[in-house]
């Protein structure tokens, strides 16, 4: 799960309009929130808004799942306490600092705020396993093969460390003849003398080209873990920025107005969470969907690794949900018209003094760049090399004048009914209309929205099945049970259908064999109406 609730900064204008008045929710609040439910306004409104939502999310979260919550300094302390209470302090995993902005605001009164928090709790910390972050080009480019080792690319680590190790003090005679009397002061060789010479015999020690350098231990890429352990410090290059997310949303929706959805997160940020916390067929839930960045991130990650992850997004504001959330996802699925230049970073290489001094480093970098230029020449109109700060980037540029490539896939848009259909005992409320229940039954049965007229018991056919609903008044009898029970006469009055009929009714007078002969699947309301 990923959520990005209002941060309570004091100028977002978020609304506290829970309308917690449905009998079912009140009963549930009484059971789960206990005394808190009696006076929800007793506490700070933000906590009141978040508390029941987090309790509900916990109920939906799988035993081996995790929840990530974006927040800033305004509410991070309260959020941590709330999460400790609901998810258990023992299930706290981490608090990530994400660098959301890369420039200092000189207008800041005290500090220029440059990061957000992403607080992570597991449903059960013992059951949750995180993935490694796929190794980036940058990490791979730290590996070289200066001695043409048949085991392939390697990087190297110093032999000495500060950890006390009584077996780690001994002289070393370099193959080039130099004698190293022992580890540098205050450090120890990381392994015993025997182990060290075993590694050397296996050509796992690097002595430099002249064989007289301080020995370093080779670490082969193919023996390294498949990815990188995620850290708690997410730089903007790793997870995007707020301003990048805004620009991209404007481009997708072709909307430059000042009131366009103002707080989108970059999909790059949410994709990192997806990489760390999901399998390739996971379901990702975001109940503060906003502009739909979570869906965008899921689609991007699926495209990258061939996954089939699905998303569930909830957005409270009707205008945002239809004009921003759904519209953005539709456009990124299908591709959207765009005029300009798409830029992909194909390689990023920090240029440190150490790397520049390393034998073969520049040759390898130039070979890599030539390779990228050659393999990317079909896909990109131009491949540019830029050096900014101490970093070299290779950028592929694609001029697009019609449409960005769609990410494929799709989604369904569902609207919650204004009032709940069921009371706290699970019975259908007395004032529910036939059309309202028809909408719900059709969705429960088919998984898609209903577009029929809902003016007869026969709602329509779906994948060869006729779907029938007997409910108040539809057969002209407005008594509560009038026409709600499946009888032989009612069955005979239904339009002919060559195939199975799924009939929802309060009861049936037909036995199992009669139903089977008539090819009827009987479903009793309200119990069998399940999504
Ligand atoms: C910070 S935005 C989420 C932005 C989103 N992560 C994105 O990338 O676009 C918070 C969203 O929560 C919704 N929201 C505001 N108040 C809420 C409330 N009381 N309950 C549920 N959702 C609320 C807002 O409509 C807004 O779209």
Coordinates of C-alpha atoms and ligand atoms in Angstrom, one line a residue:
X1 CA 0.0 0.0 0.0
X2 CA 1.1 3.5 -0.7
X3 CA -0.8 6.6 0.6
X4 CA -0.1 10.3 0.4
X5 CA -2.7 11.9 2.6
X6 CA -3.0 15.7 3.0
X7 CA 0.0 16.9 5.0
X8 CA -2.0 19.3 7.2
X9 CA 0.3 22.2 6.3
X10 CA -2.5 24.7 7.0
X11 CA -2.9 25.8 3.4
X12 CA -4.1 22.8 1.5
X13 CA -7.8 23.4 2.1
X14 CA -8.5 19.7 2.6
X15 CA -12.0 18.9 3.8
X16 CA -13.0 16.9 6.8
X17 CA -16.3 15.7 5.5
X18 CA -16.4 12.1 6.7
X19 CA -20.2 12.0 6.8
X20 CA -19.7 9.0 9.1
X21 CA -23.4 8.5 9.5
X22 CA -24.1 5.2 7.8
X23 CA -25.3 2.7 10.4
X24 CA -22.9 0.0 9.1
X25 CA -19.8 2.3 9.4
X26 CA -21.0 3.6 12.9
X27 CA -21.3 0.0 14.1
X28 CA -17.9 -0.8 12.6
X29 CA -16.3 2.3 14.2
X30 CA -17.8 1.4 17.5
X31 CA -16.2 -2.1 17.3
X32 CA -12.8 -1.1 15.9
X33 CA -12.2 2.4 17.2
X34 CA -14.0 1.9 20.5
X35 CA -14.6 4.9 22.6
X36 CA -12.8 7.2 20.1
X37 CA -15.9 6.9 17.9
X38 CA -18.1 8.6 20.4
X39 CA -16.6 12.0 19.8
X40 CA -14.4 12.0 16.7
X41 CA -13.8 15.8 17.0
X42 CA -12.2 15.3 20.4
X43 CA -8.8 15.0 18.8
X44 CA -7.1 17.0 16.2
X45 CA -9.1 16.7 13.0
X46 CA -6.2 15.3 11.0
X47 CA -5.8 12.4 13.4
X48 CA -9.5 11.8 13.3
X49 CA -9.4 11.7 9.6
X50 CA -6.4 9.4 9.5
X51 CA -7.2 7.0 12.3
X52 CA -10.2 5.1 10.9
X53 CA -8.7 5.1 7.4
X54 CA -5.5 3.5 8.7
X55 CA -7.4 1.0 10.7
X56 CA -9.4 0.1 7.6
X57 CA -6.3 -0.1 5.5
X58 CA -4.7 -2.5 8.0
X59 CA -7.6 -4.8 7.7
X60 CA -7.1 -4.9 3.9
X61 CA -3.3 -5.3 4.1
X62 CA -2.0 -8.9 3.6
X63 CA -0.1 -10.6 6.3
X64 CA 3.1 -10.3 4.2
X65 CA 2.3 -6.8 3.0
X66 CA 3.6 -3.3 3.9
X67 CA 2.3 0.2 3.9
X68 CA 4.3 3.3 2.9
X69 CA 3.0 6.7 3.9
X70 CA 4.2 10.1 2.5
X71 CA 4.3 12.9 5.0
X72 CA 6.3 16.0 5.9
X73 CA 7.4 17.5 9.1
X74 CA 4.0 18.9 10.0
X75 CA 2.5 15.6 11.0
X76 CA 5.4 13.0 10.9
X77 CA 5.5 12.8 14.7
X78 CA 1.8 12.2 15.0
X79 CA 1.7 9.8 12.1
X80 CA 4.5 7.7 13.7
X81 CA 2.5 7.4 17.0
X82 CA -0.7 6.6 15.1
X83 CA 1.0 4.0 13.0
X84 CA 2.7 2.5 16.2
X85 CA -0.7 2.2 17.7
X86 CA -2.5 0.7 14.7
X87 CA 0.3 -1.4 13.1
X88 CA 2.4 -2.0 16.2
X89 CA 5.7 -0.3 17.0
X90 CA 7.4 -3.7 16.4
X91 CA 6.3 -3.5 12.8
X92 CA 8.0 -0.2 12.1
X93 CA 10.4 -0.8 9.2
X94 CA 11.9 2.5 8.3
X95 CA 11.5 6.2 7.7
X96 CA 12.9 7.2 4.3
X97 CA 14.1 10.7 3.5
X98 CA 13.2 11.6 -0.1
X99 CA 14.9 14.7 -1.6
X100 CA 11.8 16.2 -3.2
X101 CA 13.5 19.5 -4.3
X102 CA 17.1 20.1 -5.5
X103 CA 17.4 23.8 -5.0
X104 CA 17.6 25.7 -1.8
X105 CA 14.8 28.3 -1.4
X106 CA 16.5 31.5 -0.2
X107 CA 13.2 32.9 0.8
X108 CA 12.8 30.3 3.6
X109 CA 12.4 32.0 7.0
X110 CA 14.2 29.3 8.9
X111 CA 15.3 26.3 6.9
X112 CA 14.7 25.5 3.2
X113 CA 12.8 22.2 3.4
X114 CA 14.1 19.8 0.9
X115 CA 12.8 16.4 1.9
X116 CA 9.7 14.5 2.7
X117 CA 9.4 11.4 4.9
X118 CA 8.1 8.1 3.7
X119 CA 7.2 6.0 6.7
X120 CA 7.0 2.3 6.2
X121 CA 5.3 -0.3 8.4
X122 CA 4.9 -4.0 7.7
X123 CA 1.7 -5.8 8.5
X124 CA 4.0 -8.3 10.2
X125 CA 7.7 -7.4 10.1
X126 CA 8.6 -11.1 10.4
X127 CA 6.5 -12.0 7.3
X128 CA 7.5 -9.0 5.1
X129 CA 10.5 -9.4 2.8
X130 CA 11.9 -6.5 0.8
X131 CA 13.4 -6.8 -2.6
X132 CA 16.7 -5.3 -3.7
X133 CA 16.7 -2.3 -6.0
X134 CA 17.6 -3.3 -9.5
X135 CA 21.2 -2.5 -10.1
X136 CA 21.5 0.8 -11.9
X137 CA 23.8 1.6 -14.8
X138 CA 25.7 3.8 -12.4
X139 CA 26.3 1.0 -9.9
X140 CA 27.3 -1.4 -12.7
X141 CA 29.7 1.1 -14.2
X142 CA 31.8 0.9 -11.0
X143 CA 32.8 -2.6 -12.1
X144 CA 35.7 -3.0 -14.4
X145 CA 38.0 -5.9 -15.5
X146 CA 41.5 -4.5 -15.3
X147 CA 43.2 -7.9 -15.4
X148 CA 40.9 -9.6 -18.0
X149 CA 39.7 -12.0 -15.3
X150 CA 37.6 -14.8 -16.9
X151 CA 35.0 -14.4 -14.1
X152 CA 34.1 -11.0 -15.7
X153 CA 33.6 -7.5 -14.2
X154 CA 34.7 -6.8 -10.7
X155 CA 35.1 -3.9 -8.3
X156 CA 37.5 -3.9 -5.3
X157 CA 37.3 -3.2 -1.6
X158 CA 40.0 -2.2 0.8
X159 CA 41.6 -5.0 2.8
X160 CA 41.7 -3.0 6.0
X161 CA 38.7 -2.1 8.3
X162 CA 38.4 -0.4 11.7
X163 CA 36.7 -3.5 13.3
X164 CA 39.0 -5.0 16.0
X165 CA 40.3 -8.3 14.7
X166 CA 43.2 -9.9 16.6
X167 CA 44.0 -12.2 13.5
X168 CA 44.1 -9.1 11.3
X169 CA 47.7 -7.8 12.0
X170 CA 50.5 -9.3 9.8
X171 CA 53.0 -8.0 7.3
X172 CA 52.3 -8.5 3.6
X173 CA 55.0 -8.9 0.9
X174 CA 53.6 -7.5 -2.4
X175 CA 54.3 -9.6 -5.6
X176 CA 56.2 -6.5 -6.9
X177 CA 58.6 -6.8 -3.9
X178 CA 57.4 -4.0 -1.5
X179 CA 56.9 -5.0 2.1
X180 CA 53.8 -3.7 3.9
X181 CA 54.5 -4.0 7.6
X182 CA 50.9 -4.1 8.7
X183 CA 47.5 -2.5 8.3
X184 CA 47.4 1.4 8.6
X185 CA 47.3 2.6 12.2
X186 CA 43.9 2.1 13.9
X187 CA 42.8 -0.6 11.4
X188 CA 43.1 -4.3 11.0
X189 CA 43.2 -6.6 7.9
X190 CA 39.7 -7.9 7.5
X191 CA 40.8 -11.6 7.4
X192 CA 43.4 -13.9 8.7
X193 CA 46.7 -14.3 6.9
X194 CA 45.8 -17.9 5.7
X195 CA 42.5 -16.7 4.2
X196 CA 44.2 -13.7 2.6
X197 CA 46.8 -15.9 0.7
X198 CA 44.1 -18.4 -0.3
X199 CA 42.2 -15.5 -1.9
X200 CA 45.4 -14.4 -3.6
X201 CA 46.0 -17.9 -4.9
X202 CA 42.5 -17.7 -6.5
X203 CA 43.4 -14.3 -8.2
X204 CA 41.0 -12.4 -5.9
X205 CA 43.5 -9.9 -4.7
X206 CA 44.3 -6.7 -6.8
X207 CA 47.8 -5.3 -6.3
X208 CA 47.6 -2.6 -8.9
X209 CA 49.3 -2.7 -12.3
X210 CA 52.8 -2.6 -10.9
X211 CA 51.9 -5.2 -8.2
X212 CA 53.1 -3.0 -5.4
X213 CA 49.8 -1.2 -4.4
X214 CA 48.1 -1.9 -1.1
X215 CA 46.2 -5.1 -1.8
X216 CA 42.4 -4.8 -2.5
X217 CA 39.9 -7.6 -2.5
X218 CA 38.1 -8.2 -5.8
X219 CA 34.3 -8.5 -5.8
X220 CA 32.8 -10.0 -8.9
X221 CA 29.6 -8.6 -10.4
X222 CA 28.2 -12.0 -11.1
X223 CA 28.7 -13.1 -7.5
X224 CA 27.2 -9.9 -6.1
X225 CA 23.5 -9.8 -5.1
X226 CA 21.1 -9.2 -8.0
X227 CA 20.5 -5.7 -6.9
X228 CA 21.4 -3.0 -4.4
X229 CA 20.1 -2.9 -0.8
X230 CA 17.7 0.1 -0.6
X231 CA 18.9 2.9 1.7
X232 CA 16.9 5.4 3.6
X233 CA 18.2 8.4 1.7
X234 CA 16.5 8.8 -1.7
X235 CA 18.1 11.5 -3.8
X236 CA 16.1 13.3 -6.5
X237 CA 18.0 11.5 -9.3
X238 CA 16.8 8.2 -7.8
X239 CA 13.2 9.0 -7.1
X240 CA 12.2 12.2 -9.0
X241 CA 11.1 15.6 -7.7
X242 CA 7.9 17.4 -7.0
X243 CA 8.5 19.9 -9.8
X244 CA 9.2 17.2 -12.3
X245 CA 5.9 15.5 -11.3
X246 CA 4.0 18.8 -11.9
X247 CA 5.5 19.4 -15.2
X248 CA 4.8 15.9 -16.4
X249 CA 1.1 16.1 -15.2
X250 CA 0.7 19.3 -17.2
X251 CA 2.2 17.7 -20.3
X252 CA -0.1 14.6 -20.0
X253 CA -3.3 16.6 -19.3
X254 CA -2.4 19.5 -21.6
X255 CA -3.4 21.8 -18.9
X256 CA -1.3 24.8 -17.8
X257 CA -3.9 26.4 -15.5
X258 CA -2.9 27.4 -12.0
X259 CA -5.6 25.3 -10.4
X260 CA -4.5 22.0 -12.0
X261 CA -4.0 19.4 -9.3
X262 CA -1.1 20.8 -7.3
X263 CA 0.5 18.1 -5.3
X264 CA 1.3 15.1 -7.6
X265 CA 4.1 12.8 -6.5
X266 CA 6.6 11.7 -9.2
X267 CA 5.8 8.2 -10.4
X268 CA 9.6 7.6 -10.1
X269 CA 9.2 7.8 -6.3
X270 CA 6.3 5.4 -6.1
X271 CA 8.0 3.0 -8.6
X272 CA 10.9 2.7 -6.1
X273 CA 8.4 1.6 -3.5
X274 CA 7.0 -0.9 -5.9
X275 CA 10.4 -2.3 -6.7
X276 CA 11.2 -2.8 -3.1
X277 CA 7.8 -4.0 -1.8
X278 CA 5.9 -5.9 -4.5
X279 CA 6.0 -9.1 -6.4
X280 CA 5.3 -9.0 -10.1
X281 CA 1.7 -9.9 -9.6
X282 CA 0.9 -7.8 -6.5
X283 CA -2.1 -5.6 -6.0
X284 CA -1.1 -2.0 -5.0
X285 CA -3.7 0.1 -3.1
X286 CA -3.6 3.9 -2.9
X287 CA -6.6 5.4 -1.1
X288 CA -5.5 9.0 -1.5
X289 CA -5.0 8.7 -5.3
X290 CA -4.9 12.4 -6.3
X291 CA -3.5 12.6 -9.9
X292 CA -3.0 8.8 -10.2
X293 CA 0.8 8.7 -9.9
X294 CA 0.6 5.3 -8.2
X295 CA -1.2 3.8 -11.3
X296 CA 1.3 5.4 -13.6
X297 CA 4.2 3.9 -11.5
X298 CA 2.6 0.4 -11.6
X299 CA 2.2 0.6 -15.4
X300 CA 5.8 1.8 -15.8
X301 CA 7.2 -1.0 -13.6
X302 CA 5.0 -3.7 -15.4
X303 CA 6.4 -2.4 -18.7
X304 CA 9.9 -2.6 -17.4
X305 CA 9.9 -6.1 -15.9
X306 CA 6.9 -7.7 -17.7
X307 CA 5.0 -7.8 -14.4
X308 CA 1.2 -8.1 -14.1
X309 CA 0.7 -6.0 -11.0
X310 CA -2.7 -4.4 -10.6
X311 CA -3.8 -1.2 -8.8
X312 CA -6.8 0.0 -6.8
X313 CA -7.0 3.7 -6.4
X314 CA -9.6 5.7 -4.4
X315 CA -10.2 9.4 -4.7
X316 CA -12.7 11.3 -2.6
X317 CA -13.1 14.4 -4.8
X318 CA -15.4 13.6 -7.8
X319 CA -13.9 16.2 -10.1
X320 CA -10.4 15.1 -9.4
X321 CA -11.2 11.5 -9.8
X322 CA -12.8 11.8 -13.2
X323 CA -10.9 14.8 -14.7
X324 CA -7.5 14.2 -13.3
X325 CA -7.0 10.6 -11.9
X326 CA -8.9 8.6 -14.5
X327 CA -8.0 11.0 -17.4
X328 CA -4.2 10.8 -16.6
X329 CA -4.3 7.0 -16.3
X330 CA -6.3 6.7 -19.6
X331 CA -3.8 8.9 -21.4
X332 CA -0.7 7.1 -20.1
X333 CA -2.2 3.7 -21.0
X334 CA -3.2 4.8 -24.5
X335 CA -0.4 7.3 -25.2
X336 CA -1.1 11.0 -25.3
X337 CA -0.5 13.7 -27.9
X338 CA 2.7 15.5 -27.2
X339 CA 5.0 17.9 -28.9
X340 CA 8.5 18.2 -27.7
X341 CA 11.4 16.1 -26.7
X342 CA 11.3 13.0 -24.6
X343 CA 14.5 12.5 -22.7
X344 CA 15.8 9.2 -21.3
X345 CA 18.9 9.0 -19.1
X346 CA 20.9 6.2 -20.6
X347 CA 24.0 6.4 -18.4
X348 CA 25.0 8.3 -15.3
X349 CA 28.6 8.2 -14.2
X350 CA 30.0 10.1 -11.2
X351 CA 33.4 11.4 -12.0
X352 CA 35.4 11.1 -8.8
X353 CA 39.1 11.6 -8.5
X354 CA 39.5 7.9 -7.5
X355 CA 37.5 6.7 -10.5
X356 CA 39.4 8.9 -13.0
X357 CA 42.7 7.6 -11.6
X358 CA 41.6 4.0 -11.9
X359 CA 43.4 2.1 -14.7
X360 CA 41.1 1.6 -17.7
X361 CA 38.3 3.7 -16.3
X362 CA 38.2 6.3 -19.1
X363 CA 38.7 3.6 -21.8
X364 CA 35.8 1.6 -20.5
X365 CA 33.6 4.8 -20.1
X366 CA 34.3 5.7 -23.8
X367 CA 33.6 2.2 -24.9
X368 CA 30.3 2.2 -23.0
X369 CA 29.3 5.5 -24.5
X370 CA 30.1 4.3 -28.0
X371 CA 28.1 1.2 -27.4
X372 CA 25.1 3.2 -26.2
X373 CA 25.4 5.5 -29.2
X374 CA 25.5 2.6 -31.5
X375 CA 22.7 0.6 -30.0
X376 CA 20.5 3.7 -29.4
X377 CA 20.8 5.2 -32.9
X378 CA 17.6 3.6 -34.1
X379 CA 15.5 4.6 -31.1
X380 CA 16.8 8.2 -30.5
X381 CA 17.1 11.2 -32.7
X382 CA 20.0 12.4 -30.8
X383 CA 22.2 11.1 -28.0
X384 CA 23.8 13.8 -25.9
X385 CA 26.6 13.8 -23.4
X386 CA 26.5 16.3 -20.6
X387 CA 28.8 16.9 -17.7
X388 CA 27.2 18.7 -14.7
X389 CA 28.8 19.0 -11.3
X390 CA 30.9 15.9 -11.0
X391 CA 28.7 13.7 -13.1
X392 CA 28.6 12.6 -16.7
X393 CA 25.2 11.8 -18.2
X394 CA 24.3 10.3 -21.5
X395 CA 20.8 11.4 -22.6
X396 CA 18.8 9.9 -25.4
X397 CA 16.5 12.4 -27.0
X398 CA 13.4 11.5 -29.0
X399 CA 11.5 14.2 -30.8
X400 CA 7.8 13.4 -30.5
X401 CA 5.3 15.3 -32.6
X402 CA 2.2 13.2 -32.3
X403 CA 1.8 10.7 -29.4
X404 CA 4.0 9.3 -26.6
X405 CA 4.0 5.5 -26.7
X406 CA 1.1 4.2 -24.6
X407 CA 2.0 2.0 -21.6
X408 CA -0.8 -0.4 -22.5
X409 CA -3.1 -2.1 -20.0
X410 CA -6.3 -0.5 -18.8
X411 CA -8.6 0.1 -15.8
X412 CA -12.2 0.3 -14.6
X413 CA -13.7 3.4 -13.1
X414 CA -16.3 2.8 -10.4
X415 CA -18.4 5.3 -8.5
X416 CA -19.5 4.7 -4.9
X417 CA -23.2 5.1 -4.4
X418 CA -24.1 8.2 -2.4
X419 CA -25.7 6.1 0.4
X420 CA -24.8 2.6 1.4
X421 CA -27.2 -0.1 0.1
X422 CA -27.1 -2.3 3.2
X423 CA -27.8 -1.6 6.8
X424 CA -25.6 -2.6 9.7
X425 CA -27.1 -6.1 9.7
X426 CA -26.2 -6.6 6.1
X427 CA -29.9 -6.3 4.9
X428 CA -30.8 -4.2 1.9
X429 CA -32.1 -0.8 3.2
X430 CA -35.8 -0.3 2.7
X431 CA -35.5 2.7 0.4
X432 CA -33.1 1.2 -2.1
X433 CA -34.5 1.4 -5.6
X434 CA -34.5 -1.4 -8.2
X435 CA -32.1 0.6 -10.4
X436 CA -29.6 1.1 -7.5
X437 CA -29.6 -2.6 -6.6
X438 CA -29.4 -3.5 -10.3
X439 CA -26.2 -1.5 -10.7
X440 CA -24.7 -3.3 -7.7
X441 CA -25.8 -6.8 -8.7
X442 CA -24.6 -6.3 -12.3
X443 CA -21.2 -5.2 -11.1
X444 CA -21.0 -8.0 -8.5
X445 CA -21.8 -10.6 -11.2
X446 CA -19.8 -9.2 -14.2
X447 CA -17.1 -7.0 -12.7
X448 CA -18.1 -4.2 -15.0
X449 CA -20.4 -1.2 -14.7
X450 CA -24.1 -1.5 -15.7
X451 CA -25.3 0.6 -18.7
X452 CA -28.8 -0.9 -19.2
X453 CA -32.1 0.7 -18.5
X454 CA -33.0 -1.3 -15.3
X455 CA -36.7 -1.4 -16.2
X456 CA -37.3 -5.1 -16.1
X457 CA -36.0 -8.1 -14.1
X458 CA -33.9 -9.2 -17.0
X459 CA -30.9 -6.9 -16.6
X460 CA -29.1 -8.2 -19.7
X461 CA -26.7 -10.9 -20.8
X462 CA -22.9 -11.1 -20.1
X463 CA -20.6 -13.8 -21.5
X464 CA -23.6 -16.0 -22.4
X465 CA -25.3 -15.7 -19.0
X466 CA -28.6 -13.9 -18.5
X467 CA -28.6 -11.8 -15.3
X468 CA -32.0 -11.4 -13.6
X469 CA -32.9 -9.5 -10.5
X470 CA -36.3 -9.8 -8.7
X471 CA -36.6 -6.9 -6.3
X472 CA -39.2 -4.5 -4.9
X473 CA -41.8 -3.4 -7.3
X474 CA -40.2 -4.5 -10.6
X475 CA -43.1 -6.9 -11.3
X476 CA -45.7 -4.3 -10.5
X477 CA -46.3 -5.5 -6.9
X478 CA -44.9 -2.9 -4.5
X479 CA -45.4 -4.9 -1.3
X480 CA -42.0 -5.6 0.3
X481 CA -41.9 -9.2 -0.8
X482 CA -44.1 -8.9 -3.9
X483 CA -42.3 -10.4 -6.9
X484 CA -39.1 -11.0 -4.9
X485 CA -39.4 -14.7 -4.8
X486 CA -38.6 -17.0 -7.7
X487 CA -41.7 -19.1 -8.6
X488 CA -42.5 -21.3 -11.6
X489 CA -44.8 -18.5 -12.9
X490 CA -42.2 -15.8 -12.6
X491 CA -39.6 -18.1 -14.3
X492 CA -41.9 -18.7 -17.2
X493 CA -42.6 -15.0 -17.6
X494 CA -39.0 -14.1 -18.1
X495 CA -37.7 -13.5 -21.7
X496 CA -36.4 -16.7 -23.4
X497 CA -32.6 -17.1 -23.1
X498 CA -30.5 -19.9 -24.7
X499 CA -28.0 -20.5 -21.9
X500 CA -27.6 -20.2 -18.1
X501 CA -29.7 -17.7 -16.2
X502 CA -28.3 -16.2 -13.0
X503 CA -31.3 -15.1 -10.9
X504 CA -31.0 -13.0 -7.8
X505 CA -34.1 -13.1 -5.5
X506 CA -35.1 -13.2 -1.9
X507 CA -36.0 -16.9 -2.0
X508 CA -37.0 -19.6 -4.4
X509 CA -39.9 -22.0 -4.5
X510 CA -38.2 -24.2 -7.1
X511 CA -36.1 -27.2 -5.9
X512 CA -32.5 -27.9 -6.9
X513 CA -33.5 -30.3 -9.7
X514 CA -36.1 -27.9 -11.2
X515 CA -33.5 -25.1 -11.1
X516 CA -31.0 -27.4 -12.8
X517 CA -33.5 -28.4 -15.5
X518 CA -34.2 -24.8 -16.2
X519 CA -30.5 -24.0 -16.4
X520 CA -30.9 -21.5 -13.5
X521 CA -28.1 -20.5 -11.0
X522 CA -30.1 -19.1 -8.0
X523 CA -28.5 -16.5 -5.8
X524 CA -30.2 -15.4 -2.7
X525 CA -30.3 -11.6 -1.9
X526 CA -28.8 -10.0 0.1
X527 CA -26.3 -12.8 1.1
X528 CA -25.1 -13.8 -2.4
X529 CA -24.4 -10.2 -3.5
X530 CA -20.7 -10.1 -3.1
X531 CA -18.1 -8.2 -4.9
Ligands
LIG1 C1 -1.6 14.8 -1.5 S1 -2.9 14.3 -2.5 C2 -2.3 12.8 -3.2 C3 -1.5 13.0 -4.4 C4 -1.1 11.7 -5.1 N1 -0.2 10.9 -4.4 C5 -0.5 12.1 -6.4 O1 0.6 11.7 -6.7 O2 -1.2 12.7 -7.2 C6 -4.1 13.8 -1.3 C7 -5.4 13.4 -2.0 O3 -6.3 13.0 -0.9 C8 -7.6 13.5 -1.1 N2 -8.2 13.8 0.2 C9 -8.2 15.0 0.8 N3 -8.9 15.0 2.0 C10 -9.3 13.7 2.1 C11 -10.0 13.0 3.1 N4 -10.5 13.6 4.2 N5 -10.2 11.7 2.9 C12 -9.7 11.1 1.8 N6 -9.1 11.7 0.8 C13 -8.8 13.0 1.0 C14 -7.4 14.7 -1.9 O4 -8.6 14.9 -2.8 C15 -6.2 14.5 -2.7 O5 -6.5 14.1 -4.0

